[in-house]
Amino acid sequence: MNTATTRPVALVSGASSGFGAAIARHLARSGHRVVAAARRSERLAELVAEFPGQIHAVPLDVRERSAISALIANLPDDFANIDVLVNNAGLALGLEPAQRAELDDWQQMIETNCLGLVALTHAVLPSMVARNRGHVINIGSIAGEYPYPGGNVYGATKAFVEQFTLNLKADLLGTAVRVSNIEPGLSGGSEFSNVRFKGNDDKAAAVYAGTAPLTPDDIADTVDWLISRPAHVNINSISIMPVCQAPGALQVARKS
């Protein structure tokens, strides 16, 4: 038997940096064959060079449904049966209150964080059910649980991810396919805040000043742990914060 083709296969979206790149590396080190998908193909080439023959790179914008269909249809045989789907592609844009937010930013977050995640899951899930094996891991956020000023649509998209995860689990009852949602809190070592503030490095750096945030490796470790649970165990949701963070008190506006 060809042991290369019997290794489990993982598909990681948003794999060019941050959480996605760390998850791809961790899974490759643990013996998975990894389909690394992201918009920036030059970043993916670095992963392929690091793990030759073990990582298959595919340029992908999850907002393009036809590109998702083409990805699944054109996977090499050794990567064709996805055992683990990590829906990591996502972003936050802006921190303005809703009345001053850009509608284009809202649309891009909804299309990426919700529609892109749904489309990729829809493409992969039938094969998992047919083979009665697999694990869908969604990267949500504590913003889906705890509102904060300026979180508006970003938080709403992550609340969608949490509820979609739970509803997937309800639909998959009677199968061996597992579904989990990871909700990170304050996280550094990625481009999240740089993207949110549209390249303003000073604003991005201020988010982490004086803190010890979560790292991409922390989230990758969590993915490893989820996958390694016994086959009969499904972890529905994991909410993770660094010790420097806690849920905030409800705010009250007072007249002077």
XYZ file of N, CA and C in Angstrom:
768
model
N 0.839 -1.192 0.000
C 0.000 0.000 0.000
C 0.876 1.244 0.000
N 0.473 2.263 -0.766
C 1.190 3.528 -0.792
C 0.817 4.340 0.436
N 1.755 4.447 1.392
C 1.441 5.139 2.650
C 1.197 6.608 2.431
N 1.780 7.189 1.360
C 1.565 8.617 1.111
C 0.092 8.918 0.891
N -0.597 8.020 0.147
C -1.993 8.277 -0.164
C -2.914 7.921 0.986
N -2.429 7.236 2.020
C -3.274 6.906 3.162
C -3.151 7.932 4.282
N -2.244 8.889 4.150
C -2.183 9.964 5.136
C -3.462 10.782 5.073
N -3.968 11.258 6.218
C -5.148 12.123 6.164
C -4.840 13.411 5.423
N -5.864 13.946 4.787
C -5.719 15.168 3.988
C -6.484 16.300 4.667
N -5.850 17.452 4.768
C -6.492 18.635 5.335
C -6.505 19.749 4.300
N -7.606 20.480 4.239
C -7.721 21.680 3.407
C -7.820 22.880 4.336
N -6.898 23.815 4.193
C -6.855 25.008 5.044
C -7.029 26.232 4.161
N -8.068 27.002 4.401
C -8.242 28.251 3.657
C -7.537 29.391 4.389
N -7.210 30.433 3.648
C -6.474 31.544 4.246
C -5.129 31.119 4.780
N -4.449 30.251 4.038
C -3.232 29.600 4.537
C -1.955 30.377 4.262
N -2.054 31.588 3.735
C -0.843 32.310 3.336
C -0.151 33.021 4.493
N -0.838 33.202 5.624
C -0.232 33.915 6.751
C -1.007 33.619 8.020
N -0.492 34.114 9.157
C -1.224 34.061 10.413
C -1.666 32.677 10.819
N -2.919 32.590 11.283
C -3.462 31.310 11.736
C -3.333 30.240 10.662
N -3.719 30.589 9.427
C -3.762 29.584 8.365
C -2.418 28.972 8.067
N -1.374 29.805 7.988
C -0.034 29.278 7.717
C 0.447 28.409 8.869
N 0.188 28.844 10.104
C 0.598 28.053 11.266
C -0.140 26.723 11.307
N -1.431 26.744 10.998
C -2.218 25.502 10.991
C -1.705 24.557 9.907
N -1.434 25.082 8.728
C -0.907 24.247 7.639
C 0.408 23.592 8.055
N 1.288 24.362 8.670
C 2.579 23.807 9.105
C 2.400 22.736 10.175
N 1.572 22.998 11.162
C 1.347 22.021 12.236
C 0.773 20.725 11.676
N -0.200 20.848 10.772
C -0.814 19.646 10.222
C 0.177 18.862 9.360
N 1.007 19.573 8.611
C 2.018 18.887 7.809
C 3.002 18.147 8.714
N 3.424 18.793 9.797
C 4.360 18.146 10.728
C 3.743 16.924 11.396
N 2.424 16.935 11.579
C 1.769 15.807 12.237
C 1.408 14.693 11.269
N 1.816 14.850 9.995
C 1.638 13.761 9.036
C 0.525 13.947 8.035
N -0.184 15.062 8.083
C -1.230 15.300 7.102
C -0.634 15.732 5.763
N -1.351 15.426 4.718
C -1.127 16.066 3.440
C -2.058 17.272 3.428
N -1.537 18.426 3.055
C -2.278 19.678 3.246
C -2.525 20.373 1.912
N -3.781 20.700 1.669
C -4.139 21.593 0.576
C -4.188 22.996 1.181
N -3.229 23.821 0.818
C -3.130 25.179 1.343
C -3.720 26.136 0.317
N -4.808 26.796 0.689
C -5.506 27.679 -0.242
C -5.505 29.103 0.291
N -5.219 30.055 -0.575
C -5.224 31.468 -0.201
C -5.097 32.313 -1.455
N -5.317 33.604 -1.300
C -5.243 34.496 -2.463
C -3.805 34.751 -2.916
N -2.851 34.778 -1.975
C -1.471 35.158 -2.320
C -0.628 33.916 -2.599
N -0.500 33.599 -3.866
C 0.177 32.367 -4.262
C 1.658 32.386 -3.916
N 2.276 33.580 -3.889
C 3.708 33.634 -3.574
C 3.966 33.201 -2.130
N 3.047 33.490 -1.221
C 3.187 33.042 0.165
C 3.004 31.528 0.259
N 2.084 31.014 -0.534
C 1.855 29.566 -0.524
C 3.075 28.819 -1.041
N 3.805 29.411 -1.973
C 5.003 28.772 -2.516
C 6.030 28.524 -1.419
N 6.073 29.388 -0.423
C 6.992 29.190 0.702
C 6.632 27.931 1.489
N 5.339 27.694 1.673
C 4.897 26.478 2.372
C 5.256 25.229 1.573
N 5.034 25.284 0.272
C 5.351 24.135 -0.578
C 6.839 23.819 -0.525
N 7.671 24.859 -0.544
C 9.123 24.656 -0.477
C 9.542 24.079 0.862
N 8.824 24.432 1.907
C 9.149 23.943 3.250
C 8.754 22.488 3.431
N 7.665 22.076 2.766
C 7.165 20.693 2.882
C 6.940 20.120 1.479
N 8.016 19.877 0.729
C 7.863 19.414 -0.660
C 7.115 18.091 -0.739
N 6.147 18.049 -1.626
C 5.364 16.837 -1.827
C 4.267 16.626 -0.811
N 4.269 17.420 0.254
C 3.283 17.216 1.321
C 2.234 18.319 1.359
N 2.569 19.473 0.793
C 1.612 20.573 0.723
C 1.324 20.894 -0.737
N 0.046 20.930 -1.063
C -0.408 21.286 -2.407
C -1.045 22.671 -2.315
N -0.486 23.636 -3.019
C -0.949 25.021 -2.946
C -1.947 25.324 -4.055
N -3.014 26.034 -3.674
C -4.033 26.425 -4.651
C -4.421 27.887 -4.405
N -4.180 28.776 -5.368
C -4.665 30.147 -5.213
C -6.192 30.150 -5.134
N -6.731 30.850 -4.146
C -8.187 30.810 -3.953
C -8.671 32.048 -3.222
N -9.696 32.665 -3.768
C -10.493 33.665 -3.066
C -11.819 32.978 -2.753
N -12.117 32.771 -1.479
C -13.305 31.987 -1.111
C -14.601 32.663 -1.530
N -14.530 33.926 -1.935
C -15.736 34.612 -2.402
C -16.133 34.174 -3.808
N -15.247 33.465 -4.504
C -15.506 33.051 -5.882
C -15.949 31.583 -5.901
N -17.225 31.374 -6.053
C -17.776 30.016 -5.994
C -17.217 29.130 -7.094
N -17.020 29.700 -8.268
C -16.489 28.891 -9.370
C -15.067 28.430 -9.077
N -14.297 29.258 -8.365
C -12.925 28.885 -8.009
C -12.932 27.744 -6.987
N -13.891 27.757 -6.093
C -14.011 26.662 -5.129
C -14.343 25.362 -5.846
N -15.289 25.419 -6.754
C -15.659 24.220 -7.519
C -14.469 23.679 -8.302
N -13.695 24.590 -8.902
C -12.533 24.173 -9.673
C -11.466 23.564 -8.775
N -11.288 24.124 -7.596
C -10.304 23.573 -6.645
C -10.630 22.118 -6.330
N -11.869 21.861 -5.953
C -12.267 20.501 -5.574
C -12.158 19.549 -6.762
N -12.558 20.012 -7.925
C -12.571 19.149 -9.114
C -11.171 18.799 -9.588
N -10.193 19.667 -9.316
C -8.856 19.487 -9.887
C -7.798 19.066 -8.872
N -8.200 18.620 -7.702
C -7.216 18.165 -6.728
C -6.515 16.904 -7.235
N -5.200 16.807 -7.051
C -4.500 15.558 -7.387
C -5.061 14.392 -6.566
N -4.930 13.204 -7.072
C -5.497 12.036 -6.403
C -5.058 11.927 -4.942
N -3.788 12.244 -4.670
C -3.274 12.105 -3.314
C -3.892 13.102 -2.334
N -4.542 14.134 -2.874
C -5.117 15.183 -2.025
C -6.638 15.266 -2.167
N -7.236 14.336 -2.870
C -8.627 14.485 -3.292
C -9.648 14.266 -2.182
N -9.360 13.376 -1.241
C -10.331 13.060 -0.189
C -10.025 13.862 1.066
N -10.759 14.937 1.251
C -10.499 15.842 2.370
C -11.033 15.241 3.659
N -10.136 15.055 4.628
C -10.515 14.537 5.937
C -10.741 15.653 6.954
N -10.037 16.761 6.795
C -10.158 17.891 7.711
C -10.284 19.162 6.883
N -11.340 19.905 7.109
C -11.505 21.216 6.483
C -11.374 22.278 7.563
N -10.399 23.164 7.402
C -10.239 24.281 8.333
C -10.650 25.556 7.608
N -11.822 26.055 7.957
C -12.334 27.286 7.376
C -11.740 28.464 8.137
N -10.558 28.877 7.689
C -9.827 29.933 8.379
C -9.917 31.287 7.674
N -10.153 31.302 6.366
C -10.176 32.564 5.631
C -11.225 33.498 6.220
N -10.816 34.708 6.529
C -11.736 35.687 7.093
C -11.007 36.973 7.392
N -11.761 38.020 7.703
C -11.134 39.309 7.968
C -12.093 40.226 8.696
N -11.505 41.232 9.348
C -12.255 42.354 9.907
C -11.805 43.608 9.181
N -12.743 44.495 8.920
C -12.426 45.749 8.246
C -13.052 46.901 9.016
N -12.216 47.800 9.484
C -12.700 48.988 10.157
C -13.114 48.751 11.594
N -13.158 49.846 12.345
C -13.593 49.803 13.743
C -14.479 51.020 14.043
N -15.103 51.520 12.987
C -15.987 52.668 13.143
C -17.346 52.216 13.667
N -18.053 53.097 14.365
C -19.432 52.762 14.730
C -20.271 52.543 13.478
N -21.355 51.797 13.614
C -22.142 51.381 12.457
C -22.573 52.556 11.583
N -22.908 53.660 12.195
C -23.413 54.790 11.417
C -22.333 55.458 10.575
N -21.064 55.143 10.839
C -19.988 55.719 10.030
C -19.203 54.657 9.255
N -19.612 53.421 9.357
C -18.895 52.328 8.692
C -19.121 52.372 7.181
N -18.178 51.747 6.462
C -18.277 51.662 5.001
C -19.083 50.419 4.612
N -20.114 50.605 3.806
C -20.941 49.474 3.388
C -20.120 48.451 2.608
N -19.155 48.910 1.816
C -18.302 47.978 1.073
C -17.522 47.073 2.032
N -17.082 47.623 3.172
C -16.387 46.810 4.167
C -17.314 45.742 4.729
N -18.535 46.143 5.045
C -19.513 45.180 5.556
C -19.733 44.052 4.552
N -19.897 44.431 3.289
C -20.160 43.420 2.261
C -18.986 42.451 2.137
N -17.758 42.969 2.152
C -16.607 42.084 2.012
C -16.498 41.123 3.197
N -16.788 41.601 4.403
C -16.745 40.707 5.565
C -17.819 39.623 5.462
N -19.013 39.990 5.050
C -20.087 38.997 4.923
C -19.753 37.984 3.837
N -19.256 38.477 2.707
C -18.943 37.566 1.597
C -17.811 36.604 1.953
N -16.827 37.078 2.709
C -15.683 36.226 3.057
C -15.989 35.352 4.261
N -16.405 35.982 5.354
C -16.555 35.267 6.631
C -17.756 34.340 6.654
N -18.789 34.673 5.900
C -20.009 33.862 5.895
C -20.159 33.069 4.592
N -20.332 33.783 3.485
C -20.601 33.098 2.218
C -19.420 32.230 1.775
N -18.194 32.736 1.942
C -17.035 31.941 1.553
C -16.910 30.678 2.378
N -17.113 30.805 3.682
C -17.051 29.640 4.575
C -18.133 28.627 4.207
N -19.332 29.126 3.952
C -20.450 28.244 3.600
C -20.186 27.533 2.274
N -19.685 28.278 1.293
C -19.465 27.682 -0.031
C -18.398 26.597 0.013
N -17.322 26.836 0.758
C -16.260 25.837 0.842
C -16.748 24.603 1.606
N -17.508 24.817 2.659
C -18.075 23.683 3.401
C -19.019 22.880 2.516
N -19.850 23.569 1.766
C -20.814 22.904 0.879
C -20.109 22.049 -0.159
N -18.929 22.494 -0.596
C -18.183 21.754 -1.617
C -17.517 20.504 -1.054
N -17.112 20.548 0.206
C -16.333 19.459 0.803
C -17.205 18.445 1.547
N -18.294 18.911 2.125
C -19.076 18.078 3.045
C -19.655 16.798 2.427
N -20.210 16.823 1.203
C -20.798 15.588 0.677
C -19.830 14.413 0.644
N -18.571 14.654 0.299
C -17.580 13.574 0.273
C -17.314 13.036 1.665
N -17.261 13.934 2.652
C -17.064 13.481 4.036
C -18.211 12.569 4.470
N -19.437 12.989 4.174
C -20.600 12.189 4.574
C -20.609 10.857 3.840
N -20.266 10.875 2.556
C -20.248 9.637 1.776
C -19.241 8.644 2.331
N -18.091 9.154 2.826
C -17.059 8.285 3.393
C -17.242 8.080 4.892
N -18.229 8.771 5.475
C -18.537 8.701 6.906
C -17.301 8.988 7.762
N -16.584 10.033 7.391
C -15.426 10.461 8.159
C -15.114 11.911 7.799
N -14.524 12.614 8.723
C -14.134 13.984 8.434
C -14.362 14.896 9.624
N -13.784 16.078 9.542
C -13.887 17.069 10.623
C -13.866 18.453 9.988
N -14.911 19.205 10.194
C -14.972 20.602 9.758
C -14.637 21.479 10.960
N -13.587 22.279 10.835
C -13.177 23.171 11.918
C -13.289 24.605 11.411
N -14.162 25.367 12.025
C -14.374 26.758 11.655
C -13.631 27.673 12.615
N -12.989 28.692 12.077
C -12.316 29.681 12.918
C -13.254 30.862 13.099
N -13.883 30.908 14.258
C -14.775 32.003 14.594
C -14.030 33.087 15.344
N -14.653 33.627 16.376
C -14.031 34.679 17.179
C -14.867 34.898 18.427
N -14.228 35.355 19.504
C -15.016 35.747 20.667
C -15.923 36.934 20.325
N -15.630 37.629 19.213
C -16.508 38.706 18.766
C -17.896 38.192 18.411
N -18.021 36.897 18.162
C -19.324 36.294 17.907
C -20.120 36.062 19.167
N -19.461 36.188 20.319
C -20.130 36.025 21.609
C -20.268 37.339 22.363
N -19.205 38.159 22.313
C -19.158 39.379 23.123
C -19.108 40.596 22.211
N -20.123 41.442 22.224
C -20.088 42.638 21.382
C -19.110 43.673 21.916
N -18.601 44.489 21.028
C -17.754 45.609 21.430
C -17.953 46.744 20.428
N -17.734 47.979 20.849
C -17.936 49.103 19.935
C -17.075 48.960 18.682
N -17.695 49.095 17.529
C -16.991 48.977 16.260
C -16.966 47.569 15.709
N -17.423 46.595 16.502
C -17.411 45.206 16.037
C -18.544 44.888 15.084
N -19.596 45.659 15.141
C -20.841 45.522 14.367
C -20.916 44.315 13.427
N -20.609 44.488 12.145
C -20.803 43.396 11.184
C -19.774 42.283 11.361
N -18.538 42.625 11.756
C -17.560 41.560 11.992
C -18.072 40.603 13.061
N -18.540 41.146 14.190
C -19.084 40.290 15.250
C -20.276 39.487 14.773
N -21.112 40.104 13.950
C -22.280 39.395 13.433
C -21.873 38.222 12.541
N -20.827 38.414 11.737
C -20.384 37.301 10.884
C -19.858 36.146 11.723
N -19.195 36.453 12.837
C -18.656 35.382 13.666
C -19.745 34.706 14.506
N -20.806 35.447 14.824
C -21.968 34.804 15.449
C -22.620 33.841 14.455
N -22.628 34.220 13.199
C -23.118 33.330 12.146
C -22.295 32.044 12.108
N -20.973 32.180 12.196
C -20.094 31.006 12.153
C -20.428 30.055 13.305
N -20.644 30.612 14.486
C -20.976 29.764 15.642
C -22.286 29.028 15.416
N -23.318 29.726 14.963
C -24.611 29.077 14.779
C -24.583 28.098 13.611
N -23.865 28.437 12.545
C -23.730 27.516 11.416
C -23.038 26.227 11.852
N -22.029 26.349 12.698
C -21.326 25.174 13.217
C -22.294 24.258 13.959
N -23.092 24.832 14.843
C -24.031 24.030 15.630
C -25.102 23.399 14.752
N -25.571 24.144 13.749
C -26.583 23.583 12.858
C -26.014 22.495 11.962
N -24.744 22.629 11.559
C -24.098 21.538 10.833
C -24.073 20.270 11.673
N -23.710 20.436 12.946
C -23.662 19.267 13.836
C -25.037 18.614 13.936
N -26.088 19.424 13.999
C -27.444 18.872 14.055
C -27.766 18.078 12.791
N -27.375 18.614 11.631
C -27.647 17.926 10.366
C -26.827 16.649 10.208
N -25.651 16.616 10.825
C -24.747 15.474 10.660
C -24.969 14.385 11.690
N -25.968 14.548 12.531
C -26.286 13.509 13.514
C -26.524 12.181 12.805
N -25.890 11.130 13.309
C -25.992 9.821 12.675
C -24.818 9.511 11.774
N -23.951 10.511 11.542
C -22.714 10.281 10.798
C -21.538 10.418 11.758
N -20.359 10.059 11.279
C -19.145 10.187 12.090
C -18.405 11.494 11.808
N -19.017 12.383 11.021
C -18.376 13.652 10.683
C -18.503 14.615 11.866
N -17.381 15.235 12.237
C -17.357 16.132 13.384
C -17.300 17.598 12.924
N -17.788 18.484 13.779
C -17.790 19.920 13.475
C -17.423 20.694 14.741
N -16.491 21.627 14.608
C -16.031 22.407 15.757
C -15.836 23.867 15.364
N -15.987 24.742 16.347
C -15.741 26.165 16.147
C -14.710 26.631 17.167
N -13.646 27.268 16.692
C -12.629 27.848 17.566
C -12.833 29.355 17.589
N -12.943 29.915 18.797
C -13.204 31.340 18.947
C -12.029 32.017 19.651
N -11.040 32.498 18.904
C -9.914 33.174 19.539
C -10.280 34.579 20.008
N -9.603 35.001 21.070
C -9.674 36.382 21.501
C -8.512 37.161 20.920
N -7.959 38.075 21.709
C -6.872 38.935 21.255
C -5.709 38.087 20.742
N -5.377 38.280 19.480
C -4.365 37.440 18.835
C -3.386 38.310 18.064
N -2.093 38.066 18.282
C -1.052 38.765 17.557
C -0.359 37.840 16.579
N 0.714 38.324 15.980
C 1.494 37.491 15.075
C 0.832 37.225 13.741
N -0.171 38.025 13.411
C -0.839 37.865 12.124
C -1.070 39.256 11.536
N -1.729 39.283 10.390
C -2.003 40.559 9.729
C -3.408 41.064 10.023
N -4.075 40.463 11.004
C -5.482 40.767 11.280
C -5.708 42.259 11.494
N -4.952 42.858 12.415
C -5.172 44.274 12.724
C -4.668 45.184 11.611
N -3.612 44.778 10.921
C -3.141 45.577 9.777
C -4.212 45.640 8.697
N -4.894 44.499 8.489
C -5.977 44.480 7.505
C -7.152 45.316 8.000
N -7.490 45.133 9.280
C -8.625 45.881 9.838
C -8.430 47.386 9.677
N -7.197 47.857 9.918
C -6.907 49.288 9.832
C -6.296 49.681 8.479
N -6.440 48.785 7.491
C -6.094 49.063 6.103
C -4.667 49.576 5.940
N -3.732 48.848 6.599
C -2.319 49.148 6.419
C -1.753 50.161 7.382
N -2.546 50.647 8.324
C -2.039 51.608 9.311
C -1.311 50.828 10.404
N -0.002 50.710 10.264
C 0.785 49.887 11.183
C 0.780 50.434 12.604
N 0.702 51.750 12.768
C 0.695 52.339 14.109
C -0.577 51.948 14.859
N -1.722 52.020 14.183
C -2.976 51.611 14.809
C -2.955 50.125 15.137
N -2.422 49.345 14.221
C -2.364 47.897 14.431
C -1.485 47.558 15.627
N -0.330 48.208 15.726
C 0.592 47.937 16.834
C -0.018 48.342 18.165
N -0.803 49.415 18.187
C -1.397 49.894 19.437
C -2.352 48.873 20.044
N -2.947 48.036 19.212
C -3.874 47.012 19.712
C -3.172 46.066 20.684
N -1.881 45.818 20.443
C -1.156 44.809 21.222
C -0.176 45.409 22.226
N -0.141 46.724 22.329
C 0.809 47.376 23.236
C 0.594 46.911 24.675
N 1.669 46.436 25.295
C 1.608 46.022 26.688
C 0.874 44.727 26.948
N 0.650 43.922 25.926
C -0.094 42.667 26.098
C 0.758 41.468 25.687
N 0.310 40.301 26.085
C 0.869 39.042 25.597
C -0.285 38.283 24.943
N -0.563 38.580 23.665
C -1.739 38.008 23.010
C -1.535 36.543 22.632
N -2.627 35.917 22.213
C -2.522 34.594 21.609
C -1.671 34.688 20.353
N -1.085 33.558 19.962
C -0.261 33.498 18.759
C -0.885 32.525 17.757
N -0.494 32.611 16.495
C -0.974 31.625 15.524
C -0.674 30.183 15.943
N 0.464 29.962 16.582
C 0.781 28.604 17.035
C -0.194 28.120 18.106
N -0.702 29.040 18.936
C -1.705 28.642 19.926
C -2.949 28.095 19.242
N -3.366 28.747 18.177
C -4.563 28.295 17.464
C -4.279 27.004 16.701
N -3.089 26.901 16.126
C -2.716 25.663 15.430
C -2.661 24.491 16.399
N -2.135 24.729 17.603
C -2.130 23.683 18.635
C -3.550 23.229 18.964
N -4.470 24.186 18.998
C -5.864 23.857 19.298
C -6.470 23.000 18.198
N -6.151 23.321 16.947
C -6.618 22.488 15.831
C -6.069 21.074 15.975
N -4.784 20.956 16.268
C -4.179 19.635 16.480
C -4.921 18.861 17.566
N -5.234 19.556 18.671
C -5.906 18.889 19.804
C -7.291 18.413 19.405
N -8.035 19.252 18.687
C -9.375 18.865 18.256
C -9.334 17.604 17.397
N -8.418 17.590 16.454
C -8.324 16.449 15.543
C -7.935 15.172 16.280
N -7.141 15.321 17.334
C -6.618 14.150 18.043
C -7.593 13.560 19.062
N -8.764 14.179 19.259
C -9.734 13.598 20.191
C -10.217 12.249 19.659
N -10.627 11.360 20.561
C -11.181 10.080 20.105
C -12.331 10.304 19.123
N -12.505 9.353 18.208
C -13.452 9.536 17.110
C -14.884 9.776 17.583
N -15.214 9.328 18.806
C -16.591 9.499 19.286
C -16.796 10.842 19.991
N -15.738 11.655 20.075
C -15.815 12.928 20.800
C -15.888 14.091 19.804
N -16.923 14.922 19.963
C -17.045 16.136 19.157
C -16.995 17.346 20.089
N -16.018 18.218 19.874
C -15.939 19.466 20.622
C -16.694 20.521 19.823
N -17.817 20.970 20.340
C -18.639 21.913 19.592
C -17.970 23.271 19.427
N -17.434 23.807 20.525
C -16.902 25.157 20.479
C -15.826 25.331 21.544
N -14.792 26.067 21.199
C -13.733 26.417 22.144
C -13.550 27.931 22.089
N -13.716 28.597 23.231
C -13.490 30.028 23.347
C -12.162 30.237 24.060
N -11.244 30.962 23.420
C -9.878 31.098 23.935
C -9.511 32.569 24.054
N -9.014 32.958 25.214
C -8.488 34.307 25.402
C -7.104 34.220 26.025
N -6.244 35.211 25.773
C -5.006 35.287 26.551
C -5.352 35.738 27.972
N -4.463 35.498 28.915
C -4.769 35.864 30.298
C -4.870 37.369 30.481
N -4.357 38.150 29.537
C -4.437 39.607 29.641
C -5.793 40.149 29.197
N -6.708 39.280 28.800
C -7.999 39.713 28.286
C -9.122 39.074 29.077
N -10.245 39.772 29.176
C -11.439 39.227 29.820
C -12.658 39.881 29.181
N -13.829 39.237 29.269
C -15.043 39.896 28.773
C -15.268 41.198 29.534
N -15.670 42.238 28.816
C -15.845 43.537 29.445
C -17.208 43.698 30.077
N -17.289 44.641 30.975
C -18.582 44.970 31.594
C -19.499 45.655 30.575
N -20.807 45.501 30.774
C -21.746 46.213 29.914
C -21.584 47.711 30.112
N -21.680 48.455 29.009
C -21.481 49.892 29.088
C -22.802 50.612 29.326
N -22.721 51.738 30.003
C -23.886 52.572 30.274
C -23.537 54.007 29.896
N -24.344 54.618 29.052
C -24.148 56.019 28.701
C -24.863 56.878 29.735
N -24.152 57.836 30.324
C -24.717 58.689 31.365
C -24.703 60.141 30.931
N -25.732 60.843 31.291
C -25.771 62.281 31.010
C -24.833 63.005 31.975
N -24.195 64.022 31.497
C -23.279 64.775 32.346
C -24.057 65.682 33.297
